[in-house]
Amino acid sequence: MLTVRPNRAHMALVGALALSAAAVSPARAWGPHAHRIATRIAEERLTPEARAGVRALLRQGDTLVDIANWADHEGHDAVLGSAPWHYVNVPITSARYQPADCPAGACVVEKIKHFRGVLANRRAPKADRARALLFLVHFVEDVHQPLHVGDNGDRGGNLTQIQFRGEGTNLHRLWDSDIVNAVSRDERQWARRIEPLLSPDNVRAWSRGTVEDWTNESLQDAKAAYHFPAGAKDPLPSGTSLENDYVAFAQPVIERRLAQAGVRLANELNALFR
Ligand SMILES: [Zn+2]
């Protein structure tokens, strides 16, 4: 019987296929700025114990902000098949997330719980806990992006083409990065805008609730993202042109979601490294 072993040519082919698959598959990720902004908020809220615990797991010299986008880059190569872990498709016609929306547990909701469990297990190998930290940081943020949850049969907005300020994009990318970048590419400026939202009352309110609750919040925000202007009967169709009035609607939502993601990520880490 012929045994096929992976040889160099084979591996090159696999690599090429993986590259072409990456090129055609729609992106599903808060953009790099959004991840860094939310992580910056979280980092400032860590207890000394959490800071030390995180430092012990990261490579020397790395900060949480440095690794916030790992899952969108190296993470896909490190764990093949991890792309669906970044989101969950909940129909925008649903009232709430259901476990059936997460086939085989391969979605952002279950992966947050899974990696939280790995990190909580002090007897797990350090390499496993380090990897769990890389994914957990990123996924707590991804689940707060409304279009990583709400879906209109269009891969979370990836297949809904949008003209934004005269340039072609799609609804998913608009929420991942286009609006964030249109408002400001300066992460410090974003952090300053978000600062007033981090009041004790808000932090207290946001510190309750489960991963499913965070998911349902994103679903509600996604419904609004699709039904614009407010109260529109039908979701945005492909080919819609969106301008500054959409930014005026979306920006406060994004500010709140990044603030919530930052607070909750800090809560997670503070609880895990007590
Ligand atoms: Zn992601």
PDB file of C-alpha atoms and ligand atoms in Angstrom:
ATOM      1  CA  MET A   1       0.000   0.000   0.000  1.00  0.00           C
ATOM      2  CA  LEU A   2       1.292   3.419  -0.855  1.00  0.00           C
ATOM      3  CA  THR A   3       1.908   5.556   2.172  1.00  0.00           C
ATOM      4  CA  VAL A   4       1.743   9.269   1.584  1.00  0.00           C
ATOM      5  CA  ARG A   5       4.016  11.203   3.852  1.00  0.00           C
ATOM      6  CA  PRO A   6       3.981  14.929   4.008  1.00  0.00           C
ATOM      7  CA  ASN A   7       7.078  16.086   2.170  1.00  0.00           C
ATOM      8  CA  ARG A   8       8.304  19.576   1.508  1.00  0.00           C
ATOM      9  CA  ALA A   9       6.306  19.975  -1.736  1.00  0.00           C
ATOM     10  CA  HIS A  10       3.204  18.722   0.027  1.00  0.00           C
ATOM     11  CA  MET A  11       3.682  21.137   2.907  1.00  0.00           C
ATOM     12  CA  ALA A  12       4.197  23.989   0.437  1.00  0.00           C
ATOM     13  CA  LEU A  13       0.933  23.045  -1.230  1.00  0.00           C
ATOM     14  CA  VAL A  14      -0.862  22.933   2.120  1.00  0.00           C
ATOM     15  CA  GLY A  15       0.607  26.326   2.907  1.00  0.00           C
ATOM     16  CA  ALA A  16      -0.510  27.742  -0.426  1.00  0.00           C
ATOM     17  CA  LEU A  17      -4.017  26.365   0.069  1.00  0.00           C
ATOM     18  CA  ALA A  18      -4.175  27.825   3.552  1.00  0.00           C
ATOM     19  CA  LEU A  19      -3.075  31.187   2.168  1.00  0.00           C
ATOM     20  CA  SER A  20      -5.638  31.167  -0.629  1.00  0.00           C
ATOM     21  CA  ALA A  21      -8.341  30.095   1.838  1.00  0.00           C
ATOM     22  CA  ALA A  22      -7.379  33.026   4.052  1.00  0.00           C
ATOM     23  CA  ALA A  23      -7.536  35.338   1.042  1.00  0.00           C
ATOM     24  CA  VAL A  24     -11.086  34.354   0.100  1.00  0.00           C
ATOM     25  CA  SER A  25     -12.637  33.814   3.512  1.00  0.00           C
ATOM     26  CA  PRO A  26     -14.205  36.988   4.881  1.00  0.00           C
ATOM     27  CA  ALA A  27     -12.465  38.517   7.859  1.00  0.00           C
ATOM     28  CA  ARG A  28     -14.173  38.053  11.206  1.00  0.00           C
ATOM     29  CA  ALA A  29     -12.398  40.253  13.697  1.00  0.00           C
ATOM     30  CA  TRP A  30     -12.550  43.575  15.489  1.00  0.00           C
ATOM     31  CA  GLY A  31      -9.709  45.421  13.766  1.00  0.00           C
ATOM     32  CA  PRO A  32      -6.319  45.654  15.449  1.00  0.00           C
ATOM     33  CA  HIS A  33      -7.034  49.096  16.909  1.00  0.00           C
ATOM     34  CA  ALA A  34     -10.254  48.024  18.595  1.00  0.00           C
ATOM     35  CA  HIS A  35      -8.532  45.051  20.250  1.00  0.00           C
ATOM     36  CA  ARG A  36      -5.678  47.203  21.451  1.00  0.00           C
ATOM     37  CA  ILE A  37      -8.059  49.892  22.798  1.00  0.00           C
ATOM     38  CA  ALA A  38     -10.152  47.403  24.791  1.00  0.00           C
ATOM     39  CA  THR A  39      -7.029  45.653  26.093  1.00  0.00           C
ATOM     40  CA  ARG A  40      -5.516  48.957  27.167  1.00  0.00           C
ATOM     41  CA  ILE A  41      -8.659  49.590  29.263  1.00  0.00           C
ATOM     42  CA  ALA A  42      -8.388  46.107  30.780  1.00  0.00           C
ATOM     43  CA  GLU A  43      -4.681  46.409  31.522  1.00  0.00           C
ATOM     44  CA  GLU A  44      -5.230  49.534  33.628  1.00  0.00           C
ATOM     45  CA  ARG A  45      -7.759  47.709  35.774  1.00  0.00           C
ATOM     46  CA  LEU A  46      -5.705  44.632  36.661  1.00  0.00           C
ATOM     47  CA  THR A  47      -4.881  43.787  40.254  1.00  0.00           C
ATOM     48  CA  PRO A  48      -1.184  43.303  41.108  1.00  0.00           C
ATOM     49  CA  GLU A  49      -1.856  39.540  41.323  1.00  0.00           C
ATOM     50  CA  ALA A  50      -3.394  39.459  37.835  1.00  0.00           C
ATOM     51  CA  ARG A  51      -0.563  41.559  36.454  1.00  0.00           C
ATOM     52  CA  ALA A  52       1.971  39.097  37.860  1.00  0.00           C
ATOM     53  CA  GLY A  53      -0.028  36.077  36.661  1.00  0.00           C
ATOM     54  CA  VAL A  54      -0.275  37.457  33.150  1.00  0.00           C
ATOM     55  CA  ARG A  55       3.411  38.371  33.070  1.00  0.00           C
ATOM     56  CA  ALA A  56       4.361  34.846  34.108  1.00  0.00           C
ATOM     57  CA  LEU A  57       2.492  33.400  31.109  1.00  0.00           C
ATOM     58  CA  LEU A  58       3.427  35.878  28.379  1.00  0.00           C
ATOM     59  CA  ARG A  59       6.769  35.898  26.587  1.00  0.00           C
ATOM     60  CA  GLN A  60       9.233  38.167  28.317  1.00  0.00           C
ATOM     61  CA  GLY A  61       8.697  41.772  27.286  1.00  0.00           C
ATOM     62  CA  ASP A  62       5.179  41.208  25.890  1.00  0.00           C
ATOM     63  CA  THR A  63       2.203  43.076  27.305  1.00  0.00           C
ATOM     64  CA  LEU A  64      -1.481  42.157  27.010  1.00  0.00           C
ATOM     65  CA  VAL A  65      -1.898  44.920  24.417  1.00  0.00           C
ATOM     66  CA  ASP A  66       0.928  43.378  22.370  1.00  0.00           C
ATOM     67  CA  ILE A  67      -0.794  39.988  22.228  1.00  0.00           C
ATOM     68  CA  ALA A  68      -4.399  41.175  21.797  1.00  0.00           C
ATOM     69  CA  ASN A  69      -4.350  40.486  18.044  1.00  0.00           C
ATOM     70  CA  TRP A  70      -2.370  37.227  18.178  1.00  0.00           C
ATOM     71  CA  ALA A  71      -5.482  35.089  17.609  1.00  0.00           C
ATOM     72  CA  ASP A  72      -6.227  36.883  14.321  1.00  0.00           C
ATOM     73  CA  HIS A  73      -2.732  36.234  12.950  1.00  0.00           C
ATOM     74  CA  GLU A  74      -0.433  33.576  14.423  1.00  0.00           C
ATOM     75  CA  GLY A  75      -3.427  31.991  16.135  1.00  0.00           C
ATOM     76  CA  HIS A  76      -4.877  30.754  12.850  1.00  0.00           C
ATOM     77  CA  ASP A  77      -1.639  28.919  12.048  1.00  0.00           C
ATOM     78  CA  ALA A  78      -1.097  27.748  15.613  1.00  0.00           C
ATOM     79  CA  VAL A  79      -4.548  26.151  15.737  1.00  0.00           C
ATOM     80  CA  LEU A  80      -5.902  25.245  12.318  1.00  0.00           C
ATOM     81  CA  GLY A  81      -9.695  25.399  12.300  1.00  0.00           C
ATOM     82  CA  SER A  82      -9.848  28.118  14.954  1.00  0.00           C
ATOM     83  CA  ALA A  83     -11.498  30.693  12.642  1.00  0.00           C
ATOM     84  CA  PRO A  84     -15.078  29.912  13.795  1.00  0.00           C
ATOM     85  CA  TRP A  85     -14.041  30.445  17.427  1.00  0.00           C
ATOM     86  CA  HIS A  86     -14.045  34.221  16.864  1.00  0.00           C
ATOM     87  CA  TYR A  87     -17.800  34.597  16.389  1.00  0.00           C
ATOM     88  CA  VAL A  88     -21.234  33.035  16.695  1.00  0.00           C
ATOM     89  CA  ASN A  89     -23.979  33.413  14.107  1.00  0.00           C
ATOM     90  CA  VAL A  90     -27.232  34.318  15.870  1.00  0.00           C
ATOM     91  CA  PRO A  91     -30.035  35.311  13.471  1.00  0.00           C
ATOM     92  CA  ILE A  92     -31.034  38.941  14.002  1.00  0.00           C
ATOM     93  CA  THR A  93     -34.623  37.645  14.036  1.00  0.00           C
ATOM     94  CA  SER A  94     -33.858  35.644  17.234  1.00  0.00           C
ATOM     95  CA  ALA A  95     -34.738  37.012  20.649  1.00  0.00           C
ATOM     96  CA  ARG A  96     -31.537  35.594  22.134  1.00  0.00           C
ATOM     97  CA  TYR A  97     -28.543  33.286  21.735  1.00  0.00           C
ATOM     98  CA  GLN A  98     -29.336  29.571  21.955  1.00  0.00           C
ATOM     99  CA  PRO A  99     -26.809  26.752  22.482  1.00  0.00           C
ATOM    100  CA  ALA A 100     -27.848  25.428  19.037  1.00  0.00           C
ATOM    101  CA  ASP A 101     -26.233  28.563  17.547  1.00  0.00           C
ATOM    102  CA  CYS A 102     -22.873  27.113  18.638  1.00  0.00           C
ATOM    103  CA  PRO A 103     -22.415  23.819  16.764  1.00  0.00           C
ATOM    104  CA  ALA A 104     -20.002  21.417  18.503  1.00  0.00           C
ATOM    105  CA  GLY A 105     -19.039  24.216  20.896  1.00  0.00           C
ATOM    106  CA  ALA A 106     -16.867  25.784  18.173  1.00  0.00           C
ATOM    107  CA  CYS A 107     -17.961  29.395  18.652  1.00  0.00           C
ATOM    108  CA  VAL A 108     -16.836  32.385  20.647  1.00  0.00           C
ATOM    109  CA  VAL A 109     -19.293  31.781  23.500  1.00  0.00           C
ATOM    110  CA  GLU A 110     -18.117  28.263  24.346  1.00  0.00           C
ATOM    111  CA  LYS A 111     -14.460  29.024  23.616  1.00  0.00           C
ATOM    112  CA  ILE A 112     -14.425  31.829  26.185  1.00  0.00           C
ATOM    113  CA  LYS A 113     -15.704  29.344  28.765  1.00  0.00           C
ATOM    114  CA  HIS A 114     -13.263  26.672  27.622  1.00  0.00           C
ATOM    115  CA  PHE A 115     -10.164  28.859  27.796  1.00  0.00           C
ATOM    116  CA  ARG A 116     -11.310  30.351  31.094  1.00  0.00           C
ATOM    117  CA  GLY A 117     -11.346  26.766  32.416  1.00  0.00           C
ATOM    118  CA  VAL A 118      -7.839  26.027  31.118  1.00  0.00           C
ATOM    119  CA  LEU A 119      -6.491  29.190  32.756  1.00  0.00           C
ATOM    120  CA  ALA A 120      -8.255  28.389  36.018  1.00  0.00           C
ATOM    121  CA  ASN A 121      -6.557  24.997  36.175  1.00  0.00           C
ATOM    122  CA  ARG A 122      -3.226  25.725  37.856  1.00  0.00           C
ATOM    123  CA  ARG A 123      -2.126  22.164  37.162  1.00  0.00           C
ATOM    124  CA  ALA A 124      -2.544  22.532  33.387  1.00  0.00           C
ATOM    125  CA  PRO A 125       0.781  22.763  31.515  1.00  0.00           C
ATOM    126  CA  LYS A 126       2.110  26.316  31.361  1.00  0.00           C
ATOM    127  CA  ALA A 127       2.149  26.259  27.542  1.00  0.00           C
ATOM    128  CA  ASP A 128      -1.568  25.394  27.507  1.00  0.00           C
ATOM    129  CA  ARG A 129      -2.396  28.159  29.963  1.00  0.00           C
ATOM    130  CA  ALA A 130      -0.306  30.659  27.981  1.00  0.00           C
ATOM    131  CA  ARG A 131      -2.174  29.792  24.805  1.00  0.00           C
ATOM    132  CA  ALA A 132      -5.503  29.971  26.655  1.00  0.00           C
ATOM    133  CA  LEU A 133      -4.616  33.508  27.738  1.00  0.00           C
ATOM    134  CA  LEU A 134      -3.853  34.544  24.139  1.00  0.00           C
ATOM    135  CA  PHE A 135      -7.246  33.303  22.990  1.00  0.00           C
ATOM    136  CA  LEU A 136      -9.264  34.446  26.017  1.00  0.00           C
ATOM    137  CA  VAL A 137      -8.120  38.077  25.780  1.00  0.00           C
ATOM    138  CA  HIS A 138      -9.062  38.210  22.110  1.00  0.00           C
ATOM    139  CA  PHE A 139     -12.373  36.378  22.337  1.00  0.00           C
ATOM    140  CA  VAL A 140     -13.763  38.398  25.273  1.00  0.00           C
ATOM    141  CA  GLU A 141     -13.289  41.369  22.950  1.00  0.00           C
ATOM    142  CA  ASP A 142     -14.643  39.703  19.806  1.00  0.00           C
ATOM    143  CA  VAL A 143     -17.920  38.715  21.485  1.00  0.00           C
ATOM    144  CA  HIS A 144     -18.528  42.420  22.198  1.00  0.00           C
ATOM    145  CA  GLN A 145     -18.427  43.290  18.475  1.00  0.00           C
ATOM    146  CA  PRO A 146     -22.135  43.256  17.528  1.00  0.00           C
ATOM    147  CA  LEU A 147     -21.481  41.805  14.067  1.00  0.00           C
ATOM    148  CA  HIS A 148     -19.531  38.902  15.595  1.00  0.00           C
ATOM    149  CA  VAL A 149     -22.903  37.783  16.950  1.00  0.00           C
ATOM    150  CA  GLY A 150     -25.771  39.120  14.824  1.00  0.00           C
ATOM    151  CA  ASP A 151     -26.253  37.477  11.442  1.00  0.00           C
ATOM    152  CA  ASN A 152     -28.681  38.058   8.605  1.00  0.00           C
ATOM    153  CA  GLY A 153     -27.682  34.981   6.585  1.00  0.00           C
ATOM    154  CA  ASP A 154     -24.729  37.069   5.384  1.00  0.00           C
ATOM    155  CA  ARG A 155     -21.857  35.758   7.520  1.00  0.00           C
ATOM    156  CA  GLY A 156     -22.253  38.441  10.129  1.00  0.00           C
ATOM    157  CA  GLY A 157     -22.490  41.237   7.572  1.00  0.00           C
ATOM    158  CA  ASN A 158     -19.491  40.066   5.498  1.00  0.00           C
ATOM    159  CA  LEU A 159     -21.750  39.473   2.491  1.00  0.00           C
ATOM    160  CA  THR A 160     -23.684  42.750   2.873  1.00  0.00           C
ATOM    161  CA  GLN A 161     -21.810  45.190   0.651  1.00  0.00           C
ATOM    162  CA  ILE A 162     -21.793  48.796   1.834  1.00  0.00           C
ATOM    163  CA  GLN A 163     -20.570  52.036   0.324  1.00  0.00           C
ATOM    164  CA  PHE A 164     -19.051  53.966   3.199  1.00  0.00           C
ATOM    165  CA  ARG A 165     -18.096  57.558   2.419  1.00  0.00           C
ATOM    166  CA  GLY A 166     -17.861  56.570  -1.221  1.00  0.00           C
ATOM    167  CA  GLU A 167     -15.685  53.480  -0.717  1.00  0.00           C
ATOM    168  CA  GLY A 168     -16.702  49.860  -0.986  1.00  0.00           C
ATOM    169  CA  THR A 169     -16.695  47.778   2.206  1.00  0.00           C
ATOM    170  CA  ASN A 170     -19.110  45.451   3.960  1.00  0.00           C
ATOM    171  CA  LEU A 171     -21.211  45.741   7.100  1.00  0.00           C
ATOM    172  CA  HIS A 172     -18.935  43.438   9.106  1.00  0.00           C
ATOM    173  CA  ARG A 173     -15.757  45.330   8.220  1.00  0.00           C
ATOM    174  CA  LEU A 174     -17.527  48.608   8.879  1.00  0.00           C
ATOM    175  CA  TRP A 175     -17.993  47.522  12.507  1.00  0.00           C
ATOM    176  CA  ASP A 176     -14.627  45.759  12.837  1.00  0.00           C
ATOM    177  CA  SER A 177     -12.509  48.675  11.752  1.00  0.00           C
ATOM    178  CA  ASP A 178     -13.884  51.225   9.248  1.00  0.00           C
ATOM    179  CA  ILE A 179     -15.835  53.250  11.801  1.00  0.00           C
ATOM    180  CA  VAL A 180     -13.108  52.971  14.454  1.00  0.00           C
ATOM    181  CA  ASN A 181     -10.534  54.224  11.946  1.00  0.00           C
ATOM    182  CA  ALA A 182     -12.839  56.943  10.586  1.00  0.00           C
ATOM    183  CA  VAL A 183     -13.291  58.383  14.082  1.00  0.00           C
ATOM    184  CA  SER A 184      -9.598  58.232  15.016  1.00  0.00           C
ATOM    185  CA  ARG A 185      -6.570  56.019  14.506  1.00  0.00           C
ATOM    186  CA  ASP A 186      -5.122  57.356  17.736  1.00  0.00           C
ATOM    187  CA  GLU A 187      -5.627  54.699  20.420  1.00  0.00           C
ATOM    188  CA  ARG A 188      -4.916  57.111  23.241  1.00  0.00           C
ATOM    189  CA  GLN A 189      -7.607  59.426  21.946  1.00  0.00           C
ATOM    190  CA  TRP A 190     -10.043  56.509  21.901  1.00  0.00           C
ATOM    191  CA  ALA A 191      -9.076  55.626  25.464  1.00  0.00           C
ATOM    192  CA  ARG A 192      -9.749  59.235  26.524  1.00  0.00           C
ATOM    193  CA  ARG A 193     -13.192  59.184  24.880  1.00  0.00           C
ATOM    194  CA  ILE A 194     -14.066  55.965  26.651  1.00  0.00           C
ATOM    195  CA  GLU A 195     -12.738  57.021  30.070  1.00  0.00           C
ATOM    196  CA  PRO A 196     -15.960  58.831  31.172  1.00  0.00           C
ATOM    197  CA  LEU A 197     -17.947  55.638  30.571  1.00  0.00           C
ATOM    198  CA  LEU A 198     -15.933  53.820  33.228  1.00  0.00           C
ATOM    199  CA  SER A 199     -17.969  55.229  36.113  1.00  0.00           C
ATOM    200  CA  PRO A 200     -18.416  53.107  39.252  1.00  0.00           C
ATOM    201  CA  ASP A 201     -22.115  52.650  38.410  1.00  0.00           C
ATOM    202  CA  ASN A 202     -21.390  51.408  34.891  1.00  0.00           C
ATOM    203  CA  VAL A 203     -18.564  49.160  36.032  1.00  0.00           C
ATOM    204  CA  ARG A 204     -20.819  47.640  38.685  1.00  0.00           C
ATOM    205  CA  ALA A 205     -23.634  47.057  36.189  1.00  0.00           C
ATOM    206  CA  TRP A 206     -21.292  45.570  33.572  1.00  0.00           C
ATOM    207  CA  SER A 207     -19.615  43.287  36.073  1.00  0.00           C
ATOM    208  CA  ARG A 208     -22.723  41.167  36.454  1.00  0.00           C
ATOM    209  CA  GLY A 209     -23.845  38.657  33.865  1.00  0.00           C
ATOM    210  CA  THR A 210     -22.649  35.677  31.889  1.00  0.00           C
ATOM    211  CA  VAL A 211     -20.939  35.237  28.540  1.00  0.00           C
ATOM    212  CA  GLU A 212     -24.420  34.539  27.165  1.00  0.00           C
ATOM    213  CA  ASP A 213     -25.572  37.941  28.493  1.00  0.00           C
ATOM    214  CA  TRP A 214     -22.671  39.668  26.703  1.00  0.00           C
ATOM    215  CA  THR A 215     -23.660  37.777  23.556  1.00  0.00           C
ATOM    216  CA  ASN A 216     -27.281  38.875  23.839  1.00  0.00           C
ATOM    217  CA  GLU A 217     -26.190  42.498  24.244  1.00  0.00           C
ATOM    218  CA  SER A 218     -24.222  42.203  21.005  1.00  0.00           C
ATOM    219  CA  LEU A 219     -27.275  40.670  19.334  1.00  0.00           C
ATOM    220  CA  GLN A 220     -29.401  43.672  20.351  1.00  0.00           C
ATOM    221  CA  ASP A 221     -26.754  46.087  19.066  1.00  0.00           C
ATOM    222  CA  ALA A 222     -26.505  44.094  15.829  1.00  0.00           C
ATOM    223  CA  LYS A 223     -30.250  44.397  15.295  1.00  0.00           C
ATOM    224  CA  ALA A 224     -29.861  48.180  15.498  1.00  0.00           C
ATOM    225  CA  ALA A 225     -26.790  48.036  13.217  1.00  0.00           C
ATOM    226  CA  TYR A 226     -28.867  46.309  10.531  1.00  0.00           C
ATOM    227  CA  HIS A 227     -32.030  48.378  11.048  1.00  0.00           C
ATOM    228  CA  PHE A 228     -30.912  51.888  10.206  1.00  0.00           C
ATOM    229  CA  PRO A 229     -32.282  54.502  10.516  1.00  0.00           C
ATOM    230  CA  ALA A 230     -33.742  53.467  13.875  1.00  0.00           C
ATOM    231  CA  GLY A 231     -37.058  51.708  13.424  1.00  0.00           C
ATOM    232  CA  ALA A 232     -36.406  50.717   9.794  1.00  0.00           C
ATOM    233  CA  LYS A 233     -38.624  47.756   8.968  1.00  0.00           C
ATOM    234  CA  ASP A 234     -36.081  45.834   6.872  1.00  0.00           C
ATOM    235  CA  PRO A 235     -32.398  45.139   7.465  1.00  0.00           C
ATOM    236  CA  LEU A 236     -29.880  47.072   5.349  1.00  0.00           C
ATOM    237  CA  PRO A 237     -29.676  45.548   1.877  1.00  0.00           C
ATOM    238  CA  SER A 238     -26.426  45.047  -0.011  1.00  0.00           C
ATOM    239  CA  GLY A 239     -25.419  48.175  -1.892  1.00  0.00           C
ATOM    240  CA  THR A 240     -26.541  50.615   0.814  1.00  0.00           C
ATOM    241  CA  SER A 241     -24.565  53.862   1.061  1.00  0.00           C
ATOM    242  CA  LEU A 242     -23.779  54.954   4.609  1.00  0.00           C
ATOM    243  CA  GLU A 243     -22.438  58.329   5.640  1.00  0.00           C
ATOM    244  CA  ASN A 244     -21.720  60.379   8.758  1.00  0.00           C
ATOM    245  CA  ASP A 245     -25.181  59.849  10.262  1.00  0.00           C
ATOM    246  CA  TYR A 246     -24.330  56.154  10.520  1.00  0.00           C
ATOM    247  CA  VAL A 247     -21.060  56.991  12.274  1.00  0.00           C
ATOM    248  CA  ALA A 248     -23.001  59.226  14.681  1.00  0.00           C
ATOM    249  CA  PHE A 249     -25.213  56.246  15.534  1.00  0.00           C
ATOM    250  CA  ALA A 250     -22.460  53.607  15.663  1.00  0.00           C
ATOM    251  CA  GLN A 251     -19.675  55.457  17.465  1.00  0.00           C
ATOM    252  CA  PRO A 252     -21.347  55.540  20.913  1.00  0.00           C
ATOM    253  CA  VAL A 253     -22.241  51.867  20.537  1.00  0.00           C
ATOM    254  CA  ILE A 254     -18.618  51.002  19.741  1.00  0.00           C
ATOM    255  CA  GLU A 255     -17.342  53.137  22.629  1.00  0.00           C
ATOM    256  CA  ARG A 256     -19.668  51.329  25.034  1.00  0.00           C
ATOM    257  CA  ARG A 257     -18.790  47.875  23.684  1.00  0.00           C
ATOM    258  CA  LEU A 258     -15.035  48.532  23.941  1.00  0.00           C
ATOM    259  CA  ALA A 259     -15.508  49.866  27.487  1.00  0.00           C
ATOM    260  CA  GLN A 260     -17.544  46.815  28.471  1.00  0.00           C
ATOM    261  CA  ALA A 261     -15.036  44.458  26.864  1.00  0.00           C
ATOM    262  CA  GLY A 262     -12.177  46.112  28.745  1.00  0.00           C
ATOM    263  CA  VAL A 263     -13.950  46.016  32.112  1.00  0.00           C
ATOM    264  CA  ARG A 264     -15.033  42.410  31.687  1.00  0.00           C
ATOM    265  CA  LEU A 265     -11.635  41.238  30.465  1.00  0.00           C
ATOM    266  CA  ALA A 266     -10.072  42.794  33.565  1.00  0.00           C
ATOM    267  CA  ASN A 267     -12.714  41.092  35.740  1.00  0.00           C
ATOM    268  CA  GLU A 268     -11.936  37.735  34.119  1.00  0.00           C
ATOM    269  CA  LEU A 269      -8.203  38.040  34.694  1.00  0.00           C
ATOM    270  CA  ASN A 270      -8.574  39.465  38.196  1.00  0.00           C
ATOM    271  CA  ALA A 271     -10.778  36.509  39.132  1.00  0.00           C
ATOM    272  CA  LEU A 272      -8.500  33.943  37.472  1.00  0.00           C
ATOM    273  CA  PHE A 273      -5.270  35.196  39.084  1.00  0.00           C
ATOM    274  CA  ARG A 274      -6.389  35.760  42.641  1.00  0.00           C
TER     275      ARG A 274
HETATM  276 ZN    ZN B   1     -10.994  37.782  16.169  1.00  0.00          ZN
END
